[in-house]
Short mmCIF file of C-alpha atoms and ligand atoms in Angstrom, two decimals:
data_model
loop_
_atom_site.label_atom_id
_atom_site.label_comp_id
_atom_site.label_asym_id
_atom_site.label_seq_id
_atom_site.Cartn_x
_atom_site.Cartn_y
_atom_site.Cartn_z
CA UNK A 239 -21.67 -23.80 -17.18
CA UNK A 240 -23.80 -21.21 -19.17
CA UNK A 241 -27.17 -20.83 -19.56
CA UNK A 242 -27.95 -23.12 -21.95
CA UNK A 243 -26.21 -26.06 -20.04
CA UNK A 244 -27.90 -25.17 -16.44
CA UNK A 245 -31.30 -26.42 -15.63
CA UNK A 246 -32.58 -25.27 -12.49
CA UNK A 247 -35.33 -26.84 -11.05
CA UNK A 248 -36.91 -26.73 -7.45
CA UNK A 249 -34.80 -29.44 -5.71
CA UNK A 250 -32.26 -30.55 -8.62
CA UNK A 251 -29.49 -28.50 -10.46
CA UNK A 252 -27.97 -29.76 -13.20
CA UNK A 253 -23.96 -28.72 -14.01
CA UNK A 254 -21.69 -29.04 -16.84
CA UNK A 255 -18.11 -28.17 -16.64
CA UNK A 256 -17.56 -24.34 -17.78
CA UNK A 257 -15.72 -23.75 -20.98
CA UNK A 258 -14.55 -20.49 -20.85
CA UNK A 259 -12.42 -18.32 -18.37
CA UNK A 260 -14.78 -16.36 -15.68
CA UNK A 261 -13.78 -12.48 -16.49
CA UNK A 262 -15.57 -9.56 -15.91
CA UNK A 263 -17.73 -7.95 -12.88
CA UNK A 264 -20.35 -9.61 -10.49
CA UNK A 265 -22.16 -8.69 -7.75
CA UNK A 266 -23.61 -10.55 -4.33
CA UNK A 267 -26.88 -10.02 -2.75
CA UNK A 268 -27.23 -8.65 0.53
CA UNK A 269 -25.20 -9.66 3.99
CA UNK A 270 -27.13 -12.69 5.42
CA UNK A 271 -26.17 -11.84 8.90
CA UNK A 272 -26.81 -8.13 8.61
CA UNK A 273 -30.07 -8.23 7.08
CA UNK A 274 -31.66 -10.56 10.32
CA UNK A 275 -29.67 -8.05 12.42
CA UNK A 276 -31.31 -4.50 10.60
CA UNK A 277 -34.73 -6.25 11.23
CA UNK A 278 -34.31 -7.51 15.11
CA UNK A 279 -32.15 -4.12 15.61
CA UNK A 280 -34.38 -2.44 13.90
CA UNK A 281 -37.40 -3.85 16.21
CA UNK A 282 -35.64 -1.98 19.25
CA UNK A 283 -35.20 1.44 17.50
CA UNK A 284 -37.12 4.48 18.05
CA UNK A 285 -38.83 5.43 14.83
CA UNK A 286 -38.54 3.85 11.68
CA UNK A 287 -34.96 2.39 9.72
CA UNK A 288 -34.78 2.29 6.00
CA UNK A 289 -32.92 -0.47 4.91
CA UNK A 290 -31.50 -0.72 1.34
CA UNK A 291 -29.79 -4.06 -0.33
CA UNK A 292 -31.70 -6.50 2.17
CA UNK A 293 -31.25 -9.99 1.33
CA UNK A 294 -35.10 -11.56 0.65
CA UNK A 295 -33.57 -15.23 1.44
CA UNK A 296 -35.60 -17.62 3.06
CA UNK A 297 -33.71 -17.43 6.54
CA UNK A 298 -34.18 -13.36 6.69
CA UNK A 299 -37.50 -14.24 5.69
CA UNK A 300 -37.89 -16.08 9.00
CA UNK A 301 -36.59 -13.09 10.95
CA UNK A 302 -39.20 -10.58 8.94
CA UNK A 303 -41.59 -12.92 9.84
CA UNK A 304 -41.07 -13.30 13.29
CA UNK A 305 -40.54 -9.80 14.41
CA UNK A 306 -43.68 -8.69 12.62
CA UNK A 307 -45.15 -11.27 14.56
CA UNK A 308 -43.99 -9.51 17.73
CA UNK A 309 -46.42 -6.22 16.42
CA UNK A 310 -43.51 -4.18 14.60
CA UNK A 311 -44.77 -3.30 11.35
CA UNK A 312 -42.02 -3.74 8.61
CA UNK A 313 -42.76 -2.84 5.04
CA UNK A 314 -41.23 -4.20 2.10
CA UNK A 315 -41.26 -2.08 -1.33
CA UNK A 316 -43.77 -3.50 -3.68
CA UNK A 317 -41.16 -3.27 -6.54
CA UNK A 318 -38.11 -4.26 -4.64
CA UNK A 319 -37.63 -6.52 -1.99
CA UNK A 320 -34.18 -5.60 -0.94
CA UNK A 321 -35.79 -2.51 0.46
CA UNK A 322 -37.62 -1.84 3.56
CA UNK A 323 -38.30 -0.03 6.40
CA UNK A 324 -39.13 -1.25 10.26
CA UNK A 325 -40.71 0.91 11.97
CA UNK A 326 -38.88 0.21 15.53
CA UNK A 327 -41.13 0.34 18.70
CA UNK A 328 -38.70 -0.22 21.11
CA UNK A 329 -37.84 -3.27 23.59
CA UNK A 330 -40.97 -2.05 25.78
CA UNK A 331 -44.00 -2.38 23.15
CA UNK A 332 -43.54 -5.59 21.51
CA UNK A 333 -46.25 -7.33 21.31
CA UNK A 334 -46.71 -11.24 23.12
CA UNK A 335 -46.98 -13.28 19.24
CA UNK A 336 -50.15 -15.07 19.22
CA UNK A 337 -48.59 -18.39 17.61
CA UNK A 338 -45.43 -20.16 17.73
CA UNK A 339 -42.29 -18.55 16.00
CA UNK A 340 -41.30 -20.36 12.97
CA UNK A 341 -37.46 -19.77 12.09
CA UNK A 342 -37.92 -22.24 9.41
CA UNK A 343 -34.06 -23.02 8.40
CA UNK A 344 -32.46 -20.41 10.25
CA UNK A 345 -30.10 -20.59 13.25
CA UNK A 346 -29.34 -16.88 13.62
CA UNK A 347 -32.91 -16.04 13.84
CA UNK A 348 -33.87 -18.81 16.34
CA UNK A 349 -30.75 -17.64 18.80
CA UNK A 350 -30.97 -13.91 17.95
CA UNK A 351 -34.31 -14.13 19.08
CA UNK A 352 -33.96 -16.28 22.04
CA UNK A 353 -31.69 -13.28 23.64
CA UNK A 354 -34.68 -10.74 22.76
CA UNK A 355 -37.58 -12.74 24.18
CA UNK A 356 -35.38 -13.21 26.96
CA UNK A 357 -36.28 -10.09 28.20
CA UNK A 358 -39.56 -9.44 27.22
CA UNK A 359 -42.70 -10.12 30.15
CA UNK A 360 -44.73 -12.80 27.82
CA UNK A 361 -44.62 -16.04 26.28
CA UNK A 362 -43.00 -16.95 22.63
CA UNK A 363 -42.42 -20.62 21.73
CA UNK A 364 -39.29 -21.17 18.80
CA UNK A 365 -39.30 -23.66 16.50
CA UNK A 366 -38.35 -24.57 12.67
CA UNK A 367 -37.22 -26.99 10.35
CA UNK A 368 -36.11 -30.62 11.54
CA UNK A 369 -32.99 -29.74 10.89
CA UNK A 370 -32.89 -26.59 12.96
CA UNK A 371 -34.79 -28.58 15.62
CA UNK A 372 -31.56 -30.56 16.05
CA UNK A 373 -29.29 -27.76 16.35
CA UNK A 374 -27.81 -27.32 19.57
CA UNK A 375 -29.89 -24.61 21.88
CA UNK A 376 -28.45 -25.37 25.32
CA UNK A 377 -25.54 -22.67 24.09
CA UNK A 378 -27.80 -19.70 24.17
CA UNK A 379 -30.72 -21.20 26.82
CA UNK A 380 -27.91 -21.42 29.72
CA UNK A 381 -26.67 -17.98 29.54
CA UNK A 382 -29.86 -16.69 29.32
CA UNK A 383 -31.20 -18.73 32.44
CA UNK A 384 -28.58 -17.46 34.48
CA UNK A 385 -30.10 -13.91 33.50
CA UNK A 386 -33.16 -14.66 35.02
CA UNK A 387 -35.58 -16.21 32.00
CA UNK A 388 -36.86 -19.32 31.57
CA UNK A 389 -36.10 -20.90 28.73
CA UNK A 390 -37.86 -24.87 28.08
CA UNK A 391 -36.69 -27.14 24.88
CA UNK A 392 -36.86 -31.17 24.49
CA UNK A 393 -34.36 -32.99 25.88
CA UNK A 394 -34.24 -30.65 29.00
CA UNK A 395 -33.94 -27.68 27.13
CA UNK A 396 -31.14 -28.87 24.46
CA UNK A 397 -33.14 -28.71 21.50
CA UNK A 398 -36.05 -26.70 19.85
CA UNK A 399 -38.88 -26.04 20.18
CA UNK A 400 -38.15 -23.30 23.17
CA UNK A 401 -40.63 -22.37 24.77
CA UNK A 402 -39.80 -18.47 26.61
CA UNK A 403 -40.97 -16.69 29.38
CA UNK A 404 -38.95 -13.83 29.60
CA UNK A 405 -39.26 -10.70 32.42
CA UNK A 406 -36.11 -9.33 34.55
CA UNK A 407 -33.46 -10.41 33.74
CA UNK A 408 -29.99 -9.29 35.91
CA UNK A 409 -26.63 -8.83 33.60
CA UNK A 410 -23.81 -11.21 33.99
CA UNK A 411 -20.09 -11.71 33.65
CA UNK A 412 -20.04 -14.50 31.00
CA UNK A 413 -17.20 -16.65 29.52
CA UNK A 414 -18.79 -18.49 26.36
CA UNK A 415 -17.45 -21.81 26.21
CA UNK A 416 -17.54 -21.69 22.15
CA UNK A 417 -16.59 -18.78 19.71
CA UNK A 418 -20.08 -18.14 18.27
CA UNK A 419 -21.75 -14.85 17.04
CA UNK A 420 -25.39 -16.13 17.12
CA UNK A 421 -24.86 -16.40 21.28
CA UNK A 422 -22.75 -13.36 21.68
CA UNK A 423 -25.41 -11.61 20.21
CA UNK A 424 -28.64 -13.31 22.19
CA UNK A 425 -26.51 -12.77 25.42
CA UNK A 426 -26.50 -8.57 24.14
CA UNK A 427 -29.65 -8.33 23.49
CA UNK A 428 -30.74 -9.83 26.51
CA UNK A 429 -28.31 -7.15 28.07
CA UNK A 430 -29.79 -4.15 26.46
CA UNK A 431 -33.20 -5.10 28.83
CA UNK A 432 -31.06 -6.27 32.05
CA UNK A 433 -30.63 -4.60 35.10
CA UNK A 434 -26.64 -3.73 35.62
CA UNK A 435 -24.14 -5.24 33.50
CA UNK A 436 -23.53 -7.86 30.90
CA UNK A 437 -20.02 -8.50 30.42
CA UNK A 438 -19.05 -11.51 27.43
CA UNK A 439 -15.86 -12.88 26.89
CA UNK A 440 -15.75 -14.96 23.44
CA UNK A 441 -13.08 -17.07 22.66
CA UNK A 442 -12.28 -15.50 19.38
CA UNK A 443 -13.16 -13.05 17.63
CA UNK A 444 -17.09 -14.31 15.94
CA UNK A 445 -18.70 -11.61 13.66
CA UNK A 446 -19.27 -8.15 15.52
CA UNK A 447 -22.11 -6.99 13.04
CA UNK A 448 -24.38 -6.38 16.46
CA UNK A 449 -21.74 -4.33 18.19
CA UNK A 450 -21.45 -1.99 15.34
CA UNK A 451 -25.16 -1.59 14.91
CA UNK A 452 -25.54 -1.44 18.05
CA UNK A 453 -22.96 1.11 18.65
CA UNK A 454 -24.04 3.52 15.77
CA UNK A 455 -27.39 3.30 17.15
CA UNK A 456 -26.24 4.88 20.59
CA UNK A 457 -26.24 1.92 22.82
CA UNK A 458 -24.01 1.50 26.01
CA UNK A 459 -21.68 -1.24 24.95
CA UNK A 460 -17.75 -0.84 25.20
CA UNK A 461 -14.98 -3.42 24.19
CA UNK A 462 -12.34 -4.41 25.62
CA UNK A 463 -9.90 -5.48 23.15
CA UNK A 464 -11.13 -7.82 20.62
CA UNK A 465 -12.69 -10.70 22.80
CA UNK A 466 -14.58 -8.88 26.06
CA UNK A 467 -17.70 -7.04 25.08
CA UNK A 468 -19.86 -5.37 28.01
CA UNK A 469 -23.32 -3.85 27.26
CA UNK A 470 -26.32 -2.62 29.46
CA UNK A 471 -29.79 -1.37 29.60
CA UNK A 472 -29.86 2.26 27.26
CA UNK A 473 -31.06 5.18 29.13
CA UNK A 474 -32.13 7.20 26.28
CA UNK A 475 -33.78 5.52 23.13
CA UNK A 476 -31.74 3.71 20.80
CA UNK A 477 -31.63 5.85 17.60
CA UNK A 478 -32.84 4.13 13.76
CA UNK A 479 -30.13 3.15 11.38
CA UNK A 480 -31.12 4.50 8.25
CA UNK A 481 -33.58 7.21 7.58
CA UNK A 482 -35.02 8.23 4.42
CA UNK A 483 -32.64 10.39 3.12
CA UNK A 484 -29.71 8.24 4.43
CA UNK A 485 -30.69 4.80 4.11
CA UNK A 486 -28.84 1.78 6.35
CA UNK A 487 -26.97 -0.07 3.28
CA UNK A 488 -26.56 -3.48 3.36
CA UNK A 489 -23.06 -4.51 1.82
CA UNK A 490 -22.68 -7.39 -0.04
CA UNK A 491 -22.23 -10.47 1.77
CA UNK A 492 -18.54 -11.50 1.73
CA UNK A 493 -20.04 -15.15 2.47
CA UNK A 494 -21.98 -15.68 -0.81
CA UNK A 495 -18.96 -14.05 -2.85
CA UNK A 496 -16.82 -16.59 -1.36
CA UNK A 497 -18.64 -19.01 -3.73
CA UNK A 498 -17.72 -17.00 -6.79
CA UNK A 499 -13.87 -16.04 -5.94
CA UNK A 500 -13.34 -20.14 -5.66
CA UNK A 501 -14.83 -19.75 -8.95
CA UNK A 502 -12.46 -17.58 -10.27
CA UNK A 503 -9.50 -19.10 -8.75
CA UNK A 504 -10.09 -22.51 -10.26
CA UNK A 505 -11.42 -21.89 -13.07
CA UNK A 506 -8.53 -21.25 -15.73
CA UNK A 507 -7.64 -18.01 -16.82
CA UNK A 508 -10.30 -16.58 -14.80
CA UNK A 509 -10.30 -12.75 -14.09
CA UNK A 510 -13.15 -11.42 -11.97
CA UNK A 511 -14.12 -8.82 -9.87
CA UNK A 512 -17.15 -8.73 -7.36
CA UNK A 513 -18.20 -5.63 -6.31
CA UNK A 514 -19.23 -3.98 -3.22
CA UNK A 515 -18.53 -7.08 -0.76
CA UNK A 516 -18.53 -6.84 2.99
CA UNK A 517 -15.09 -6.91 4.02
CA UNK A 518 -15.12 -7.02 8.12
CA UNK A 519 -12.20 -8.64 9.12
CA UNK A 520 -14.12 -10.73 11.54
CA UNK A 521 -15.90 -12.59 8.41
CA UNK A 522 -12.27 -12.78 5.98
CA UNK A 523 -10.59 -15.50 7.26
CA UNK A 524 -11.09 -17.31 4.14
CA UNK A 525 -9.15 -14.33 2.08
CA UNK A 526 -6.48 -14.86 4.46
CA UNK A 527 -6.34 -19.18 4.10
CA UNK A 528 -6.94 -18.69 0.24
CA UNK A 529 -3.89 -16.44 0.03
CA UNK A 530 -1.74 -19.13 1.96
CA UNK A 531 -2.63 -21.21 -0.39
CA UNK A 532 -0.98 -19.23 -3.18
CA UNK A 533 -4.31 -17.66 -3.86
CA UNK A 534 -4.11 -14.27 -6.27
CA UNK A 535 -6.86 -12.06 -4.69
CA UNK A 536 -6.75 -8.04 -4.21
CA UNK A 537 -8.90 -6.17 -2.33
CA UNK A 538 -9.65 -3.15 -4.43
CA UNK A 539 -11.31 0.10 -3.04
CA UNK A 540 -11.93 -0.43 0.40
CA UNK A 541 -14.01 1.68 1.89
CA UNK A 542 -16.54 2.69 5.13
CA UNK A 543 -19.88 1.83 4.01
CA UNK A 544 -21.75 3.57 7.98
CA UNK A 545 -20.40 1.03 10.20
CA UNK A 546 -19.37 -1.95 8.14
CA UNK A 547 -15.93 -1.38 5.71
CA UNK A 548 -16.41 -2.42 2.03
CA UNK A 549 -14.20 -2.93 -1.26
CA UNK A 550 -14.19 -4.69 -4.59
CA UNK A 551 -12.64 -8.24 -4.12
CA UNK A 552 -10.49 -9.32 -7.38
CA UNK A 553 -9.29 -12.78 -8.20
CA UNK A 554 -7.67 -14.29 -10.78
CA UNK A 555 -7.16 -17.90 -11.46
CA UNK A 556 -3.78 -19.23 -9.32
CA UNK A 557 -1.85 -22.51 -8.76
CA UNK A 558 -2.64 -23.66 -5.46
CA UNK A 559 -0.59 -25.09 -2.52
CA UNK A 560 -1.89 -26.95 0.20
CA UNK A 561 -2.13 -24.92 3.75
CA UNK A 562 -2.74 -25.80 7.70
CA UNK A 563 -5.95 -23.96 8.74
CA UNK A 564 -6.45 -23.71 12.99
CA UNK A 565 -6.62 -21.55 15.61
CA UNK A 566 -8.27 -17.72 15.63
CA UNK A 567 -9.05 -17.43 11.67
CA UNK A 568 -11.29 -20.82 11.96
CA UNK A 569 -14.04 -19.08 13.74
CA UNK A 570 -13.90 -15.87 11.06
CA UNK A 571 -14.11 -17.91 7.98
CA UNK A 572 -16.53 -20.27 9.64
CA UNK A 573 -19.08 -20.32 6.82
CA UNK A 574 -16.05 -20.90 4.14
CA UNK A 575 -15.22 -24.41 4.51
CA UNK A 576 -16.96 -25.94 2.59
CA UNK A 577 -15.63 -24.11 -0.55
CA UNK A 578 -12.15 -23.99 0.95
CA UNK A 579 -12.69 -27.62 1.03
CA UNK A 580 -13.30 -27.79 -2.82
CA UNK A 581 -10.13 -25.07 -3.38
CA UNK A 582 -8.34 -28.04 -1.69
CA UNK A 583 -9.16 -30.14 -3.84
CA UNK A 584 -7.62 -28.44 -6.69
CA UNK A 585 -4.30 -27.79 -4.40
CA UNK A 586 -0.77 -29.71 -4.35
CA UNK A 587 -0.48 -31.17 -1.28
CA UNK A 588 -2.26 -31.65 1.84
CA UNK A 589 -4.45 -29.35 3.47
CA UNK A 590 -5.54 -29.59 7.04
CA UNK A 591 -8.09 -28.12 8.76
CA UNK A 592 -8.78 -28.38 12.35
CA UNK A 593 -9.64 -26.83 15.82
CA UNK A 594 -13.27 -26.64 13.57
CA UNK A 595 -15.30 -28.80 15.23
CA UNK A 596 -18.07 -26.57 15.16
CA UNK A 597 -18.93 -26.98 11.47
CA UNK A 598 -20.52 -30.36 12.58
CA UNK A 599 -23.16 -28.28 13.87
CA UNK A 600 -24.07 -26.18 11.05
CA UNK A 601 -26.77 -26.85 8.62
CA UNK A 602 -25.36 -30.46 8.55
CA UNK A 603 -22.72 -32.16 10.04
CA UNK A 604 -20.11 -30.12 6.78
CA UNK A 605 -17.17 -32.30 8.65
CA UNK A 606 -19.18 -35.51 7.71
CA UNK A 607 -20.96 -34.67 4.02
CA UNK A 608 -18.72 -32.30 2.85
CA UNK A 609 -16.05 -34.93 2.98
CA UNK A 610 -18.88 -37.80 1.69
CA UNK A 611 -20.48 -35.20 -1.25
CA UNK A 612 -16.56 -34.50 -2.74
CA UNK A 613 -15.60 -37.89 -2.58
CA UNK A 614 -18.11 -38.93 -4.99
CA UNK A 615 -16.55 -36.36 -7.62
CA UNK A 616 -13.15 -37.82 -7.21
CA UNK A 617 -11.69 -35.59 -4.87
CA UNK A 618 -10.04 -37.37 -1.29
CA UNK A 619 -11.67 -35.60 1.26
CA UNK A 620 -10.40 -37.47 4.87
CA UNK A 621 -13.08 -36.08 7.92
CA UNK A 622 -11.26 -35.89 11.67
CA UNK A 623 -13.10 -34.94 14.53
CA UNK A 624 -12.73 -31.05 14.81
CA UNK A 625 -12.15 -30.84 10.59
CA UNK A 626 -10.68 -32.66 7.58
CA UNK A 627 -7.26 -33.34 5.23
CA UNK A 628 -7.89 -32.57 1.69
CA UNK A 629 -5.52 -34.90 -0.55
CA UNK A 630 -5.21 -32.80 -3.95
CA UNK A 631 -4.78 -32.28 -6.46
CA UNK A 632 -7.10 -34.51 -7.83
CA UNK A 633 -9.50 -34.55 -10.71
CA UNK A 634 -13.19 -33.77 -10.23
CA UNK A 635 -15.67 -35.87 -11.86
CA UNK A 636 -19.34 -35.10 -12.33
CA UNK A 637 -22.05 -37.18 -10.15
CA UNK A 638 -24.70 -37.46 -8.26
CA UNK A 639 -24.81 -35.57 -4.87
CA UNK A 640 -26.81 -34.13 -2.07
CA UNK A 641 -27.10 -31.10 -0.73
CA UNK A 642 -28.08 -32.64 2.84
CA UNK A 643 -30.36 -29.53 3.25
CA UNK A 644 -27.24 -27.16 3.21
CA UNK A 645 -27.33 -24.30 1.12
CA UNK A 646 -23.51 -23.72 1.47
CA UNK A 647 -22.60 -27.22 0.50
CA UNK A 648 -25.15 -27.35 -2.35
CA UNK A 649 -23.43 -23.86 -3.55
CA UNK A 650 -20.01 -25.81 -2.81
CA UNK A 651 -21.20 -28.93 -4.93
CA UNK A 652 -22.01 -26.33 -8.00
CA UNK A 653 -18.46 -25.04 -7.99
CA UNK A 654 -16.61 -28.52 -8.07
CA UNK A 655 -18.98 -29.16 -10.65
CA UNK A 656 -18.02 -26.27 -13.24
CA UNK A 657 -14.41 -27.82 -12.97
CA UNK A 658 -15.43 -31.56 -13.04
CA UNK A 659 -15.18 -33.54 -16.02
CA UNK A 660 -18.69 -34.84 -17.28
CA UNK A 661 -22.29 -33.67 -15.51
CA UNK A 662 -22.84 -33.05 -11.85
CA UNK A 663 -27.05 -33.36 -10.35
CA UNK A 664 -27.20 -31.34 -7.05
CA UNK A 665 -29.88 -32.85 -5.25
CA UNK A 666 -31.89 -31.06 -3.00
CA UNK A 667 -30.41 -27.56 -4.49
CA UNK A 668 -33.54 -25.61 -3.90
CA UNK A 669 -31.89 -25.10 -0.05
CA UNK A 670 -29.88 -22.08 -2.00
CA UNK A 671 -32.74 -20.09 -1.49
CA UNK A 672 -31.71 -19.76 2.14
CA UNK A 673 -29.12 -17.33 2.19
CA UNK A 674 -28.28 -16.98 -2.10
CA UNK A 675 -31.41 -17.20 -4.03
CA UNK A 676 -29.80 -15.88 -7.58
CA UNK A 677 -26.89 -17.79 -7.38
CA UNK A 678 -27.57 -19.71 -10.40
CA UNK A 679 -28.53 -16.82 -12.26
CA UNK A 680 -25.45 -15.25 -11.16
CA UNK A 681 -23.02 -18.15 -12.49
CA UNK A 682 -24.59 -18.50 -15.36
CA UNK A 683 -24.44 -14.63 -16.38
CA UNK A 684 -20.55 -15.25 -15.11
CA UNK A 685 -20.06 -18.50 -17.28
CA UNK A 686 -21.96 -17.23 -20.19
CA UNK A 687 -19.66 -14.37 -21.54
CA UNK A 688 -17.90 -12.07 -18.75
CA UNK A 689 -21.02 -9.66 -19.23
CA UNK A 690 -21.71 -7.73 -16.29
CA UNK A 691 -23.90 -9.24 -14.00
C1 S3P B 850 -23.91 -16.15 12.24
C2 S3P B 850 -22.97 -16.72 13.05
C3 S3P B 850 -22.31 -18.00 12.75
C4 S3P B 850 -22.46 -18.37 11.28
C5 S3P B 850 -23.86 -18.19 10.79
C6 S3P B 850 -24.31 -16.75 10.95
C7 S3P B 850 -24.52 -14.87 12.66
O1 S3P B 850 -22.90 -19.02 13.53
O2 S3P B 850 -22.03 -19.69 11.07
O3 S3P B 850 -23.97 -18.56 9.42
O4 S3P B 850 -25.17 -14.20 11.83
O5 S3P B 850 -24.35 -14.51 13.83
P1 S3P B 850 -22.38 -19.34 15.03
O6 S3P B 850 -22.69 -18.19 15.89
O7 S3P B 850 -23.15 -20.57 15.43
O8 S3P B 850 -20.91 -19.62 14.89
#
């Protein structure tokens, strides 16, 4: 692909298979994950954080939305979007929102903010896209019913909109029945306003992005090995994360460059290096399944970036082999499948993926269309209940596909498509915009010459 072969329009990308090898330096907007976090964290803080390399996606956009909504005054920098500040009132002076809560496409902002409301004295009402509105809710509104809110949804409060009437809540001892960072974080910031303690035990270890933020901001919370996390109400105010003259920096998010090392690895004679990537070991279980795969990837100068550890992520194009994915790494390369899924593709042998069954409740059901979407290029994609078999290798060809409202499939789709024979259409494409809105600037900077990007 280069720029001269890519159209991008609204809803429809157009691909053509890349000539050239992908070489030189790239980088990846801001962590997803983090930047809803900063803002909602930032809410609770006392006195204003300075953010730098925020991601202005669509689903952060949500969360900016929403917690301005809630009286906290964030502002954006007129000539840079990826930096603001939010001036943080504290738990105690947000404000009841006069409307409902729109979290448009985004599932971390919906749940993060279910655990906040939780424990505020008013009334909120959540809702957002059709597809969010189907995306199970009963995971976060239990938990936080046992606290003491009340928490309403259709279908007897499974589903969005949720309606919340928060006040006291009391902490509890909590065993989450699914490994999922979105609840583990609701559950602590309903336990930063509950009376005693809230003690969670995940099943594996999901993304601790709020522990560490919370933690450099001076709340109580305390771990217990990797999988119990116990939190309660601060007794002194929880401090900002970035001030002016040290600024919270976002790091790259590790998710997004996932896209772009697939790139590299099947693209031949590929050499690249992304820079500055978020490299928490609870978010790099995809390095770790690439590598079994026979995967050539280096992480280069790792370092502490405040609380999150960063590095420059090389990879160079590799014969693949076909792996087993299960157990503990599923839940920390969670958002990966669907490009691991194309990496298959291009692998001898058969991968299999399974104990995963929670990536039928993603943006789509990625068991179901990631297998339909690569089948129509060629590849043999078989879906199972709790994951999928990738047959490979086999030859991509281009054709017509869907993005099913997905950003990370649609992003997926791309990739198969710079190493499919002929030209791909990615319908519905404009969904990148959620979580990686110059990712096809990006690739085509990449697939032009090796310039920097
Ligand atoms: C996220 C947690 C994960 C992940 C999502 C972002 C987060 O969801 O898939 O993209 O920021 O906490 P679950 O908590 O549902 O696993």
């Amino acid at each position: 692909m280069s720029s001269e072969h890519t159209t991008a329009s609204p809803a429809e990308l157009t691909i053509h298979p890349v000539a050239r090898p992908l070489r030189g330096t790239a980088r990846v907007p801001g962590d997803k994950s983090i930047s809803h976090r900063v803002l909602i964290l930032g809410a609770l803080a006392d006195g204003p954080t300075v953010v730098r390399g925020w991601l202005p996606a669509a689903d952060c956009l949500a969360t900016l939305r929403c917690v301005r909504a809630l009286g906290v005054r964030v502002d954006v920098s007129p000539d840079d979007p990826t930096s603001l500040t939010v001036h943080g009132v504290g738990a105690e002076d947000l404000q009841e929102p006069d409307d409902v809560l729109d979290c448009d496409g985004s599932g971390t902002t919906m749940r993060l903010l279910c655990g906040l409301l939780a424990g505020r004295p008013f009334f909120s009402v959540l809702t957002g896209r059709e597809a969010l509105r189907r995306r199970p809710m009963r995971r976060v509104a239990e938990p936080l019913r046992l606290m003491g809110a009340t928490v309403l949804g259709r279908h007897e409060g499974a589903y969005a909109p949720l309606a919340i009437r928060g006040g006291l809540l009391e902490g509890i001892e909590y065993p989450m029945p699914v490994a999922s960072a979105q609840v583990k974080s609701a559950l602590l910031l309903a336990g930063l306003q509950a009376g005693g303690t809230t003690t969670i035990h995940q099943p594996g270890p999901a993304r601790d992005h709020t522990e560490r933020l919370l933690k450099a901001m001076g709340a109580p919370l305390h771990l217990e090995g990797d999988n119990i996390v116990r939190v309660r109400r601060p007794d002194t105010p929880l401090r900002p994360l970035g001030t002016p003259e040290t600024p919270f920096l976002v790091p790259g998010d590790f998710s997004s460059a996932a896209f772009l090392l697939v790139a590299g690895l099947l693209v031949p004679e590929s050499d690249l290096v992304v820079l500055d990537v978020g490299v928490n070991p609870t978010r790099t279980g995809a390095l770790e399944i690439l590598r079994s795969m026979g995967a050539d990837i280096t992480v280069e100068h790792r370092r502490h970036a405040q609380v999150e550890p960063i590095a420059n992520v090389r990879v160079r194009a590799s014969r693949l082999q076909a792996t087993h994915v299960g157990g503990e790494v599923v839940v920390r390369a969670i958002d990966e499948f669907p490009i691991i899924a194309v990496a298959a593709t291009q692998a001898h042998g058969s991968t299999v993926v399974r104990d995963a069954a929670e990536l039928r409740v993603k943006e789509t059901d990625r068991i179901a269309n990631v297998a339909r979407e690569l089948n129509k290029m060629g590849a043999r994609v078989e879906p199972r209940p709790d994951g999928f078999v990738v047959h490979g290798p086999t030859p991509l060809h281009g054709a017509e596909v869907e993005s099913h409202g997905d950003h990370r499939l649609a992003m997926a789709l791309a990739i198969a498509a710079l190493i499919a024979e002929g030209t791909t259409t990615i319908r519905g494409a404009d969904v990148i915009a959620d979580s990686f809105p110059s990712f096809t600037e990006t690739l085509s900077i990449l697939t032009d010459t090796g310039r920097k990007a």
